[in-house]
Coordinates of C-alpha atoms in Angstrom, one line a residue:
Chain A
X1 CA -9.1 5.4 -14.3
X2 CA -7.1 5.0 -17.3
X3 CA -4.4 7.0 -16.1
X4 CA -4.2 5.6 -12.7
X5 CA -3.7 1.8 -14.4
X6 CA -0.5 3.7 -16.2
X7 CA 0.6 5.5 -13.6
X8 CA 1.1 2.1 -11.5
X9 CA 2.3 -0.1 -14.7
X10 CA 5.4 2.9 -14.6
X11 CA 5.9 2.1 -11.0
X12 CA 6.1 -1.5 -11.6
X13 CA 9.1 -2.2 -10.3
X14 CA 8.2 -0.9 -7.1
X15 CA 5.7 -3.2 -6.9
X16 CA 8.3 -5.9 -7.8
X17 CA 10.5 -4.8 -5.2
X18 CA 7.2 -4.5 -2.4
X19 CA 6.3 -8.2 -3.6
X20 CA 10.2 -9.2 -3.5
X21 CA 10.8 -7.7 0.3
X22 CA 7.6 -9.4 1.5
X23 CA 8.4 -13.1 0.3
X24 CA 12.0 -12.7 1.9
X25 CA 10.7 -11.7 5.2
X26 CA 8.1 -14.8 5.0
X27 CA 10.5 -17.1 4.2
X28 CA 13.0 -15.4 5.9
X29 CA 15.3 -16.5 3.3
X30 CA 15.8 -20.0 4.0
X31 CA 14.0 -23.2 3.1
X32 CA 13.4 -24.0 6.6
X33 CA 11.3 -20.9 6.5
X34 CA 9.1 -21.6 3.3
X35 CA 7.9 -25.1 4.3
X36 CA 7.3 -23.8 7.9
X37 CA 4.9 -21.9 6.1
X38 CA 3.1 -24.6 4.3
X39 CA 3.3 -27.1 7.4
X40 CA 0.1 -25.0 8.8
X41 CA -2.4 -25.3 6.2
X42 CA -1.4 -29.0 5.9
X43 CA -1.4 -29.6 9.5
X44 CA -4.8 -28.1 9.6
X45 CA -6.1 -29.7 6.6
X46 CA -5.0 -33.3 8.4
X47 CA -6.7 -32.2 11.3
X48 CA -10.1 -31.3 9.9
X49 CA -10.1 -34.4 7.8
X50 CA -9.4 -36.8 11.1
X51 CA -12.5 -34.8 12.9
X52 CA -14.4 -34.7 10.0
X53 CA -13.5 -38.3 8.7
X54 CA -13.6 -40.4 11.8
X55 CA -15.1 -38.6 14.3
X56 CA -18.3 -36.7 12.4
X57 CA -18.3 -39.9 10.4
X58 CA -18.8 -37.9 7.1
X59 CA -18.3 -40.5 4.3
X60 CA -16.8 -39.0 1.1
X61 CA -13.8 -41.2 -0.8
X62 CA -10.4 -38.9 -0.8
X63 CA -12.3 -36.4 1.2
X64 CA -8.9 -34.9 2.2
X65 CA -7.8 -34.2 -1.2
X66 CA -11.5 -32.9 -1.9
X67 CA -10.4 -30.4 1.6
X68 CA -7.1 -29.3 0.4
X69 CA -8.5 -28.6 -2.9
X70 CA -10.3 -25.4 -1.7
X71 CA -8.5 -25.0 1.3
X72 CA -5.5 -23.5 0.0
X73 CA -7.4 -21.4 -2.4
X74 CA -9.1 -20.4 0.7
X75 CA -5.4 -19.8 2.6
X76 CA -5.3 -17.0 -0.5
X77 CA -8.9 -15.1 0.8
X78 CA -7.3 -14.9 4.6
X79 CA -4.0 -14.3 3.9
X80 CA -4.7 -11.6 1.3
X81 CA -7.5 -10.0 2.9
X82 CA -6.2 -10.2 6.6
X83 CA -3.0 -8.5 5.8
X84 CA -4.6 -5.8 3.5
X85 CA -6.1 -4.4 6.3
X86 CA -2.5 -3.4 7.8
X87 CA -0.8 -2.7 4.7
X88 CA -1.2 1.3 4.4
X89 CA -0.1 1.1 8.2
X90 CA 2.9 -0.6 7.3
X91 CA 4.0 1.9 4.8
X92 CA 2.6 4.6 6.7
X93 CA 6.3 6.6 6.3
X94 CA 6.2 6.1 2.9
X95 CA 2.7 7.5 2.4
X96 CA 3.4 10.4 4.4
X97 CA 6.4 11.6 3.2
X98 CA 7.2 10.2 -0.7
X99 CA 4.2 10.8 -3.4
X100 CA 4.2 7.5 -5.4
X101 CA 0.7 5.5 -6.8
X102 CA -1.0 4.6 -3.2
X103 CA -2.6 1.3 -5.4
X104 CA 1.1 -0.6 -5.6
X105 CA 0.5 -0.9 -1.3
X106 CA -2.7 -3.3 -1.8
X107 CA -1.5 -4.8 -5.4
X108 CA 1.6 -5.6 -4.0
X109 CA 0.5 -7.3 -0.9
X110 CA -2.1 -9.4 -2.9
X111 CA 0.7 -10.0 -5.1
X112 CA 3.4 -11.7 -2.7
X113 CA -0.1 -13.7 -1.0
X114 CA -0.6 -14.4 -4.6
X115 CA 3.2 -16.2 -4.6
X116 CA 2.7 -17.9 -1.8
X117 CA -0.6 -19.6 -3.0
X118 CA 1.3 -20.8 -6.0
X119 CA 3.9 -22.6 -4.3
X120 CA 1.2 -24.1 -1.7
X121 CA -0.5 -25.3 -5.1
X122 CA 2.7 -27.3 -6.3
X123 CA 2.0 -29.0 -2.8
X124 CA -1.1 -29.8 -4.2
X125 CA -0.6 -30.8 -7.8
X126 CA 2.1 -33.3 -6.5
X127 CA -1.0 -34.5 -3.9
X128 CA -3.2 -35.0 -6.7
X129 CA -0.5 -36.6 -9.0
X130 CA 0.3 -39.8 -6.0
X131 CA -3.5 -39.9 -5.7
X132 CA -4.4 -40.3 -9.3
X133 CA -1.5 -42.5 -11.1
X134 CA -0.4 -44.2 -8.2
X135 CA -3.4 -45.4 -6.6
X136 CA -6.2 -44.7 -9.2
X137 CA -4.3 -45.5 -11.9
X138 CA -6.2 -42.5 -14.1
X139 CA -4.4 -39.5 -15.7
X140 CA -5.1 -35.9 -14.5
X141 CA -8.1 -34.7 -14.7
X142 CA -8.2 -31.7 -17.7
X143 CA -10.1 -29.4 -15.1
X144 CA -6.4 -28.6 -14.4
X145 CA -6.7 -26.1 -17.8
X146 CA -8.9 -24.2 -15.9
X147 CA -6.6 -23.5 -13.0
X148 CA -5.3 -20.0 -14.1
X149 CA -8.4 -18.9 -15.0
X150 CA -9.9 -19.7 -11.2
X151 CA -6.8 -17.7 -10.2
X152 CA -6.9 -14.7 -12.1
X153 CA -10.6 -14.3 -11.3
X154 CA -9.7 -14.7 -7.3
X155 CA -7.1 -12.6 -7.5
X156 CA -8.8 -9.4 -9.4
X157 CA -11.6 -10.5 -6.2
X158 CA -9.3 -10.1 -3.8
X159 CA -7.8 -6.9 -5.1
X160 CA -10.6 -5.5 -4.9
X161 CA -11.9 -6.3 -1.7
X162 CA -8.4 -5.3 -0.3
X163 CA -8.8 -1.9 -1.7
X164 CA -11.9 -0.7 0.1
X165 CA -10.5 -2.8 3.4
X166 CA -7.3 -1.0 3.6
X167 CA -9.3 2.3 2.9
X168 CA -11.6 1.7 5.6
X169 CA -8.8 1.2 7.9
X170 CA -7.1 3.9 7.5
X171 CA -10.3 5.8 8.8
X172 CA -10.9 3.3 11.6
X173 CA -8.7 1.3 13.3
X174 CA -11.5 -1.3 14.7
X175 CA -11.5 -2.6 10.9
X176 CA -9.0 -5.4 11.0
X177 CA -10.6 -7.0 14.5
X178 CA -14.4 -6.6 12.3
X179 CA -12.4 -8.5 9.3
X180 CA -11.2 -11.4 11.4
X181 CA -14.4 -11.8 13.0
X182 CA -15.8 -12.0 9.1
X183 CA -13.3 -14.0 7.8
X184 CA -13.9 -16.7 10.9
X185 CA -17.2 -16.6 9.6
X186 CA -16.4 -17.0 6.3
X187 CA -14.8 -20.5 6.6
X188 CA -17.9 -22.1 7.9
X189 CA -20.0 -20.5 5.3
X190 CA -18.0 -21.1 2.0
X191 CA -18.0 -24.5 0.8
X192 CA -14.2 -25.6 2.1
X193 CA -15.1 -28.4 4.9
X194 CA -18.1 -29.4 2.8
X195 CA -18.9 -30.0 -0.3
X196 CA -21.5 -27.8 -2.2
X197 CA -23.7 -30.1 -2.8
X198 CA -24.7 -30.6 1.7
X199 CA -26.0 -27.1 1.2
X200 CA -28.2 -27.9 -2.2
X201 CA -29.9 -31.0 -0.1
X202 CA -30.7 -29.5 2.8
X203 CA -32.2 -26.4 1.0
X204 CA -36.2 -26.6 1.5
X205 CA -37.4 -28.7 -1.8
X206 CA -39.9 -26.3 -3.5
X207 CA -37.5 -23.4 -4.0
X208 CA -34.4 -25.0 -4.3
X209 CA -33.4 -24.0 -7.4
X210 CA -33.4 -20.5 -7.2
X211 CA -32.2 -20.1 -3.5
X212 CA -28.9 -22.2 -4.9
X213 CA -28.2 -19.9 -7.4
X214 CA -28.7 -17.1 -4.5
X215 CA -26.0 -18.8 -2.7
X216 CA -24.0 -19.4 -5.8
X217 CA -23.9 -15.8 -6.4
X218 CA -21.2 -15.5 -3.7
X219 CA -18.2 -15.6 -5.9
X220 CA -16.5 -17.2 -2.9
X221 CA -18.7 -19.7 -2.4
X222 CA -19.0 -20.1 -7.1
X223 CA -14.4 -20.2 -7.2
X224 CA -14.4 -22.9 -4.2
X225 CA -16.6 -24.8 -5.7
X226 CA -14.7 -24.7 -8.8
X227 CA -11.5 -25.3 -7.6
X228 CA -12.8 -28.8 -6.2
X229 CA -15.2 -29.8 -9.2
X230 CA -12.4 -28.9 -11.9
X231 CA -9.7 -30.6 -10.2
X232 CA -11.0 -33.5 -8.5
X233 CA -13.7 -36.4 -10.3
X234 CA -17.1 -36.2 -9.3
X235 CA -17.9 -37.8 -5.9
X236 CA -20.5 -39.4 -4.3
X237 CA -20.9 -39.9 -0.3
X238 CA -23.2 -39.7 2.7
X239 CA -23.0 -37.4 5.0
X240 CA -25.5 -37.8 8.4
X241 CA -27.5 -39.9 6.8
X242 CA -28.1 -38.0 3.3
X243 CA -26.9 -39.1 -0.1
X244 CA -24.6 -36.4 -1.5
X245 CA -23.9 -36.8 -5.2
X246 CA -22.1 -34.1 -6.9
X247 CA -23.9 -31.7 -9.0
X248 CA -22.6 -31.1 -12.4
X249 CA -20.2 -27.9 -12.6
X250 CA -22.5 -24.8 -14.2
X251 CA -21.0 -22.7 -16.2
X252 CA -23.6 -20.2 -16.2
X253 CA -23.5 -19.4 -12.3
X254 CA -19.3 -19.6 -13.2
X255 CA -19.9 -16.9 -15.4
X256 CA -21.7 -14.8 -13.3
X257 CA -19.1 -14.7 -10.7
X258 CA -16.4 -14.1 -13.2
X259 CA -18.3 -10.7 -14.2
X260 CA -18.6 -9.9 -10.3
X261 CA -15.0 -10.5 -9.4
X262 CA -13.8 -8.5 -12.3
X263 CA -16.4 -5.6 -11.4
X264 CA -15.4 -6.1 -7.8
X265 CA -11.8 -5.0 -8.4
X266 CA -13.2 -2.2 -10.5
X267 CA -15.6 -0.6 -7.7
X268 CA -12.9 -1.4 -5.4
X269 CA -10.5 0.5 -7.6
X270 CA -12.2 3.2 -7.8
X271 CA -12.9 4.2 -4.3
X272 CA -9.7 3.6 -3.1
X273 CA -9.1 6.1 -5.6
X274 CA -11.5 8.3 -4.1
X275 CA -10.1 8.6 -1.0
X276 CA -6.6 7.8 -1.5
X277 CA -5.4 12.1 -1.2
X278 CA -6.5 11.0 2.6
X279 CA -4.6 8.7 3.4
X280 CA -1.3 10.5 4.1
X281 CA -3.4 12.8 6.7
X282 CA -5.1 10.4 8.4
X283 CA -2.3 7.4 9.1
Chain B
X1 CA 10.9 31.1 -19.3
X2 CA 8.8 27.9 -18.3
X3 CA 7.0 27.9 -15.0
X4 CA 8.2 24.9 -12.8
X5 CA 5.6 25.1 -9.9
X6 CA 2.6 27.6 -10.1
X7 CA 0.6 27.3 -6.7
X8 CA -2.9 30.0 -7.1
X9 CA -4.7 30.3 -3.7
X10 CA -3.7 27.3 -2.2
X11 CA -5.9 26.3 1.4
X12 CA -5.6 23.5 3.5
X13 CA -7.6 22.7 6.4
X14 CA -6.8 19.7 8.9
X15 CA -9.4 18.4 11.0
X16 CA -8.3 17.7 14.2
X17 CA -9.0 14.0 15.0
X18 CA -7.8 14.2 18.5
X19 CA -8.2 10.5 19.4
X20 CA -8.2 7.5 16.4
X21 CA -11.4 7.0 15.3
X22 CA -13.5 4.2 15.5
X23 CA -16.1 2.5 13.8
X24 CA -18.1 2.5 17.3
X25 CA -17.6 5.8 17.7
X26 CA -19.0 6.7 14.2
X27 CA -22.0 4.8 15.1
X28 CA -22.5 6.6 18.6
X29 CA -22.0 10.1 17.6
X30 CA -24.3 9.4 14.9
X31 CA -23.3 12.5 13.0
X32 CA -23.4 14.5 16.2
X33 CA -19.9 15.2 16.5
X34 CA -18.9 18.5 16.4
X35 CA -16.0 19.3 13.5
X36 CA -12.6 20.6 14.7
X37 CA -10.8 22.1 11.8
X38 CA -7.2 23.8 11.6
X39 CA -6.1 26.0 8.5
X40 CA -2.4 25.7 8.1
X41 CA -2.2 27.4 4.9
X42 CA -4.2 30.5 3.5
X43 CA -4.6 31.6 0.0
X44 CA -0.4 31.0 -0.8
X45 CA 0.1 32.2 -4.1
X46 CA 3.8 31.4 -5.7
X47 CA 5.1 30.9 -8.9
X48 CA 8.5 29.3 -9.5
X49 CA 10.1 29.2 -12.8
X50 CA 12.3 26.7 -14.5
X51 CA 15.8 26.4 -12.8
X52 CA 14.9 28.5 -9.8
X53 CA 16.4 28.4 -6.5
X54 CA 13.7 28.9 -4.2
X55 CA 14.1 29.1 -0.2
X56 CA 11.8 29.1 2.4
X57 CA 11.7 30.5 6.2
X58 CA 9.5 30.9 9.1
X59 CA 9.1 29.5 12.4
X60 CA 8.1 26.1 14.1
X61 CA 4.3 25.7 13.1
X62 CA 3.8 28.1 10.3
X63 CA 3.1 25.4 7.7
X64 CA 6.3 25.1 5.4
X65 CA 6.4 21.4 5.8
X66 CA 2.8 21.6 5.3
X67 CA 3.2 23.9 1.7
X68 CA 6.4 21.0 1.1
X69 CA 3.8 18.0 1.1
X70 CA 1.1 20.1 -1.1
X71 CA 3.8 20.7 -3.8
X72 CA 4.7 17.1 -4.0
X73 CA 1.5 15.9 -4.1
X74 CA 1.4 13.8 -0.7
X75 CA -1.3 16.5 0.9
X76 CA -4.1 17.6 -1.8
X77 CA -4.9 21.5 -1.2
X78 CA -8.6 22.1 0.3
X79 CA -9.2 24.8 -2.2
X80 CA -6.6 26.3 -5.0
X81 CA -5.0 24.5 -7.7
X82 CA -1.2 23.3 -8.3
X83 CA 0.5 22.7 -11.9
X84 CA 4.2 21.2 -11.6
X85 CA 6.5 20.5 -14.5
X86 CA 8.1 17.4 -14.5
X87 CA 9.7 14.9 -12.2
X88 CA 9.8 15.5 -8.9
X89 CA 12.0 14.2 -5.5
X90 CA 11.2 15.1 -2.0
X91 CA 13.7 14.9 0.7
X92 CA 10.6 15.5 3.7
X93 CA 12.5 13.7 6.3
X94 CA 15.9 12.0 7.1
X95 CA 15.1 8.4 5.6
X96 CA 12.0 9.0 4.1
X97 CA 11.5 6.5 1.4
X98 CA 13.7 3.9 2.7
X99 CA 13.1 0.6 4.6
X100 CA 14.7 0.5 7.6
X101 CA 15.5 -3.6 7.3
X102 CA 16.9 -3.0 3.6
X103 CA 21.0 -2.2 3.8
X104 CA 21.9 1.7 2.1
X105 CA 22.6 -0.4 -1.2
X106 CA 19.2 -2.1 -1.3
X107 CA 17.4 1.0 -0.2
X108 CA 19.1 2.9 -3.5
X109 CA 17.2 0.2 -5.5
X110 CA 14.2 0.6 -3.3
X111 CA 14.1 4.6 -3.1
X112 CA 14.6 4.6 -6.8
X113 CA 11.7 2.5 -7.3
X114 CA 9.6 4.8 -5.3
X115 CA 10.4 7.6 -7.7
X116 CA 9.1 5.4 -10.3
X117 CA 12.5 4.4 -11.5
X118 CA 13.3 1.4 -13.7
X119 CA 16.1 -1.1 -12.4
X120 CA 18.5 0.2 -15.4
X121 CA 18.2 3.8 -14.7
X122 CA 18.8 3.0 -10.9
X123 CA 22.0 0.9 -12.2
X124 CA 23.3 3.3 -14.5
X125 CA 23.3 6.5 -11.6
X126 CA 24.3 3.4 -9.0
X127 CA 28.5 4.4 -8.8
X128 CA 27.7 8.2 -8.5
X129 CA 25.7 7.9 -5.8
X130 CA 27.3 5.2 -3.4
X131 CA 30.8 7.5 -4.2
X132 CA 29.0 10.9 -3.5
X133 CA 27.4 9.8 0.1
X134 CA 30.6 8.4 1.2
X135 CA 29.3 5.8 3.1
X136 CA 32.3 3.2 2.8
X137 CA 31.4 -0.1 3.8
X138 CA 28.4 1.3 6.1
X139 CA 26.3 1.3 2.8
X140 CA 26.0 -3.1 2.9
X141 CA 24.4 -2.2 6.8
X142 CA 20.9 -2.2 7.2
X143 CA 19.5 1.7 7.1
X144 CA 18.0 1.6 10.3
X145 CA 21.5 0.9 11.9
X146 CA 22.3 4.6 10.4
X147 CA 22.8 7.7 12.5
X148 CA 20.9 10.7 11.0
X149 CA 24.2 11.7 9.4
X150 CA 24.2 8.8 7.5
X151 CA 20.4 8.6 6.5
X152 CA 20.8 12.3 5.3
X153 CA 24.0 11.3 2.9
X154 CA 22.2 9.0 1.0
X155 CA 18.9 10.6 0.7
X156 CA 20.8 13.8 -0.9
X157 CA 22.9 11.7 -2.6
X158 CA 20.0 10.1 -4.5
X159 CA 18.3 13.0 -4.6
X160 CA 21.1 14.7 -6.3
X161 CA 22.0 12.1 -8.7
X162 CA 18.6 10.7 -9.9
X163 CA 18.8 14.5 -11.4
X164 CA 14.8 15.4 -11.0
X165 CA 13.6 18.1 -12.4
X166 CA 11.9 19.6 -9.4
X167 CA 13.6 19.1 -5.8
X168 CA 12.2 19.7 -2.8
X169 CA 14.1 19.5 0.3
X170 CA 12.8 20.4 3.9
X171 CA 15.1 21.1 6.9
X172 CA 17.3 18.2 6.6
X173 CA 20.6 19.1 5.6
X174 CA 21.2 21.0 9.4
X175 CA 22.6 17.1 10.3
X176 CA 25.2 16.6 7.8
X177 CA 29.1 17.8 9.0
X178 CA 29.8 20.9 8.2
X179 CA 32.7 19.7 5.5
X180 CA 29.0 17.3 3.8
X181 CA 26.9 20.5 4.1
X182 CA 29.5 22.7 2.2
X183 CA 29.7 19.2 -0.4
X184 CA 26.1 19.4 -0.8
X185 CA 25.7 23.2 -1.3
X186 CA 28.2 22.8 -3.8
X187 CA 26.0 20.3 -5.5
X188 CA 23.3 22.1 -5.3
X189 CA 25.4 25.2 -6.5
X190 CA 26.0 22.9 -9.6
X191 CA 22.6 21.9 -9.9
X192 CA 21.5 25.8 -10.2
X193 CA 24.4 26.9 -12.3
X194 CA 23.4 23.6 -15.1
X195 CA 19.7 24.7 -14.7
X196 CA 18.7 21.2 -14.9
X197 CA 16.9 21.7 -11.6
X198 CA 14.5 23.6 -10.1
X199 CA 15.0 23.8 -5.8
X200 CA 12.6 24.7 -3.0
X201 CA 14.2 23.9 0.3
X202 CA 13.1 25.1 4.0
X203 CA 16.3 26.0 6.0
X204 CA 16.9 27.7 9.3
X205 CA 20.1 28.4 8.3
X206 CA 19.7 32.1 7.3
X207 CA 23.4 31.6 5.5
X208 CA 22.1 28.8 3.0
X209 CA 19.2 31.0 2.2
X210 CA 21.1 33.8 1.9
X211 CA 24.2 32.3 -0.3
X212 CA 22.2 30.0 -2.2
X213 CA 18.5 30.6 -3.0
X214 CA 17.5 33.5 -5.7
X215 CA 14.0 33.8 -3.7
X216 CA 13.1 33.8 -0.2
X217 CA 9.3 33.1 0.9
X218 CA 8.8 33.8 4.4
X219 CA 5.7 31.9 5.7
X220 CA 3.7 33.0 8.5
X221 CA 0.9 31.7 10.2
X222 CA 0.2 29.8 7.3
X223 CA 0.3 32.8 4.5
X224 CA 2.8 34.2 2.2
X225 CA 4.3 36.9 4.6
X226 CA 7.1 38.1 2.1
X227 CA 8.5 37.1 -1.0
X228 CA 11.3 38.8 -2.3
X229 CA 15.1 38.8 -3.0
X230 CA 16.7 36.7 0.2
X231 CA 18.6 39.4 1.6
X232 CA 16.1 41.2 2.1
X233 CA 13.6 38.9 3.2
X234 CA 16.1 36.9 5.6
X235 CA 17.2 40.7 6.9
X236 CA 13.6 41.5 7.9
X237 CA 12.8 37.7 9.1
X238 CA 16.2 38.2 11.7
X239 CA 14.8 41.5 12.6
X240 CA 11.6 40.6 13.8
X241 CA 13.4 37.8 15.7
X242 CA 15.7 40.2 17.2
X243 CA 12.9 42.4 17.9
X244 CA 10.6 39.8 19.7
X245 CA 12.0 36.9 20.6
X246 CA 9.5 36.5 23.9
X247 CA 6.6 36.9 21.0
X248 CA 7.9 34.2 19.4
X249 CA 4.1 32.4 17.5
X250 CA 3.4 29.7 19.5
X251 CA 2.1 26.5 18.2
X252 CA -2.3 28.0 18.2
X253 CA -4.7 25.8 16.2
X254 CA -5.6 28.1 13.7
X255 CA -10.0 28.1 13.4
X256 CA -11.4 29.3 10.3
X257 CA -13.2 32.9 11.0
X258 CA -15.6 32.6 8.3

């Protein structure tokens, strides 16, 4: 594996240029083009919020910035997975006629998603920043000191996931309509809409404790979490009738997930790598 | 004298997919299905040394693209084993590593990055190869406004000029004018005469192989069928053409016997 990691640090600008062409055709190089790309998210984050808010009735202060909190991160998980299933397709000349490191297709793609989540967050930080000295009259919370950390560990988790997806599809092509269906899925069961702590209350009382720490063990389900504990205050709400208090951030469970994301992108890695001589026979 | 490509018993087998397959049909078949397998190559054996010209012939379907993509590494051999010596360009295809949206100057960045280039050793071979391919203003157009003419002048031009140490080229320069072709044999002629570069390229043209390569290899059905001087290979490869023109192969899906 050692020799795969140098082979694709020489064909790093490559994976600069890959990263490079991608953002251009996003933003189809104007501004118009890069704030039509954030106006979804937020219009969907203002949607939820009004449903969630005033018609479900859910009382949490600032739920909305509690929603964009993870709901960007969680932009990041679609984004990166749903195009990584279409990414070998893409390059599908390139693989087939010009030998070059197969792993820049993936890195590259998670890369440019990886862009694109930045800027979102700058969306965010300025959020934050009206909320907190303007209207709360508090500082930023240090959580923010955490934020590369939360980012490095998604990213190497979605690297790794994008590996074995875009393997898979180049074998089958029902893989990316399987991937949506998941990711759908996956919305409703990470914490983005709601916060943790819903989940921990309505858990059955006398094994509480350790089936939290079974859901907890999703590293999706650990990073959200974090992204909304380290860079909002603590909360308390109701929600249908139950007192939700926020549970103190544990590092331990954080720990655990860092170890699985980073061994995620190794597994993930590796076979890719295994199949990789494929790929130019099979697109 | 160093060997620049030694290929021992090199195999490949295709399976024959017919349509895409799907995660359903996995599930269905249940390991049921019944294999198909092709063999486009058999046991090829070929050594080329350092600074060699190398070409070679054979008809539609006898696996020299196939023998191409091995040597470069885009096809892994089912059985033998492959050493090559340094760095390596493949012209497969007209356009093959570029991006059709990306104008010709962008690609040269972009092709050069696919060969593992860094931006200053693209910018330092930049001037030579926009002047050799002769593209005028045509080379701020995007690539995929190019006729194959065009695609063909820079993709040898970079090929050229990046100065690989292995080049593989497979029928591509047939497109170029005949004044480009005779430009690019001469470069090539240059390329052999330095010894910079060693050259494997497929060709039809029996007057290329015959002017320019120190080798012929004349693939058949997917083996070694002759390799010798290219006189006398492309003499007896225009014979039995002459000969049989009605037997001419056809395109068979070659099953494994054993």
């Amino acid at each position: 594996m050692f020799k795969e990691f140098r082979n694709i640090i020489n064909y790093r600008y490559l994976i600069y240029q890959l990263v490079l062409r991608d953002i251009k055709v996003r933003y189809k190089n104007s501004v118009l083009g890069f704030f039509w790309s954030l106006a979804n998210p937020l219009i969907q984050v203002a949607t939820i919020t009004i449903v969630v808010k005033y018609i479900m009735r859910v009382d949490i202060p600032n739920y909305s910035a509690y929603l964009l909190a993870a709901f960007l991160p969680w932009q990041f998980v679609l984004n990166g997975l749903a195009d990584s299933s279409e990414v070998l397709l893409h390059h599908r000349d390139l693989i087939k006629k010009v030998p070059f490191p197969r792993e820049v297709l993936p890195i590259s793609n998670v890369l440019s998603n990886l862009i694109h989540f930045l800027l979102a967050l700058c969306i965010l930080v300025v959020y934050l920043l009206v909320f907190w000295l303007f209207l709360h009259g508090s500082s930023l919370r240090p959580g923010f000191l955490w934020l590369p950390v939360l980012i490095i560990l998604q990213t190497c988790l979605l690297m790794g996931i994008a590996f074995v997806i875009c393997t898979i599809n180049a074998f089958f092509d029902d893989t990316k309509f399987i991937l949506n269906a998941l990711l759908n899925i996956g919305f409703y069961l990470t914490p983005v809409m709601y916060p943790v702590e819903l989940v921990y209350t309505k858990l059955p009382e006398a094994h509480r404790d350790w089936l939290f720490r079974l859901y907890m063990l999703s590293p999706f389900n650990t990073l959200m979490d974090a992204y909304k504990k380290l860079l909002m205050p603590p909360f308390e709400g109701s929600v249908a009738g139950n007192t939700v208090t926020s549970l103190p951030m544990d590092w331990g469970m954080f720990a655990v997930c860092a170890v699985i994301c980073i061994s995620v992108l190794f597994l993930g890695m590796d076979f890719f790598n295994k199949r990789k001589h494929l790929f130019a026979e099979r697109l | 004298m160093k060997d620049a490509i030694v290929l021992s018993h090199i195999s490949k087998r295709f399976e024959l997919t017919g349509t895409a397959p799907t995660i359903k049909k996995l599930i269905l078949s249940a390991g049921r299905v019944k294999r198909q397998y092709t063999e486009a190559l058999k046991d090829i054996n070929i050594t080329v040394k350092n600074g060699e010209s190398v070409s070679i012939v054979g008809t539609n379907g006898s696996g020299k693209s196939t023998l191409l993509r091995i040597i470069c590494g885009v096809y892994k051999p089912t059985q033998g084993s492959i050493k090559t010596c340094g760095r390596l360009y493949t012209m497969l295809d007209l356009g093959s590593g570029f991006h059709p949206d990306l104008t010709g100057m962008e690609n040269i960045y972009f092709n050069g990055a696919v060969l593992g280039l860094s931006k200053a050793e693209i910018e330092e071979r930049l001037d030579n190869i926009v002047a050799f391919c002769g593209l005028g203003n045509y080379i701020n157009e995007p690539v995929r406004t190019y006729s194959a003419g065009m695609l063909m002048r820079l993709g040898f031009a970079i090929a050229t000029e990046t100065a690989p140490d292995i080049l593989l080229i497979d029928e591509v320069l047939a497109v170029g004018d005949a004044a480009f072709q005779e430009k690019c044999y001469a470069r090539m002629a240059a390329i052999k005469a330095a010894g910079t570069s060693t050259i494997v390229f497929v060709t039809h043209d029996m007057h290329a192989a015959t002017g320019f390569a120190d080798r012929t290899v004349w693939i058949r059905e997917g083996m070694v069928y002759m390799d010798g001087g290219s006189r006398e290979v492309v003499n007896k490869y225009l014979q039995e053409l002459d000969a049989s023109p009605e037997n001419l192969p056809e395109f068979r899906i070659r099953e494994n016997k054993s």
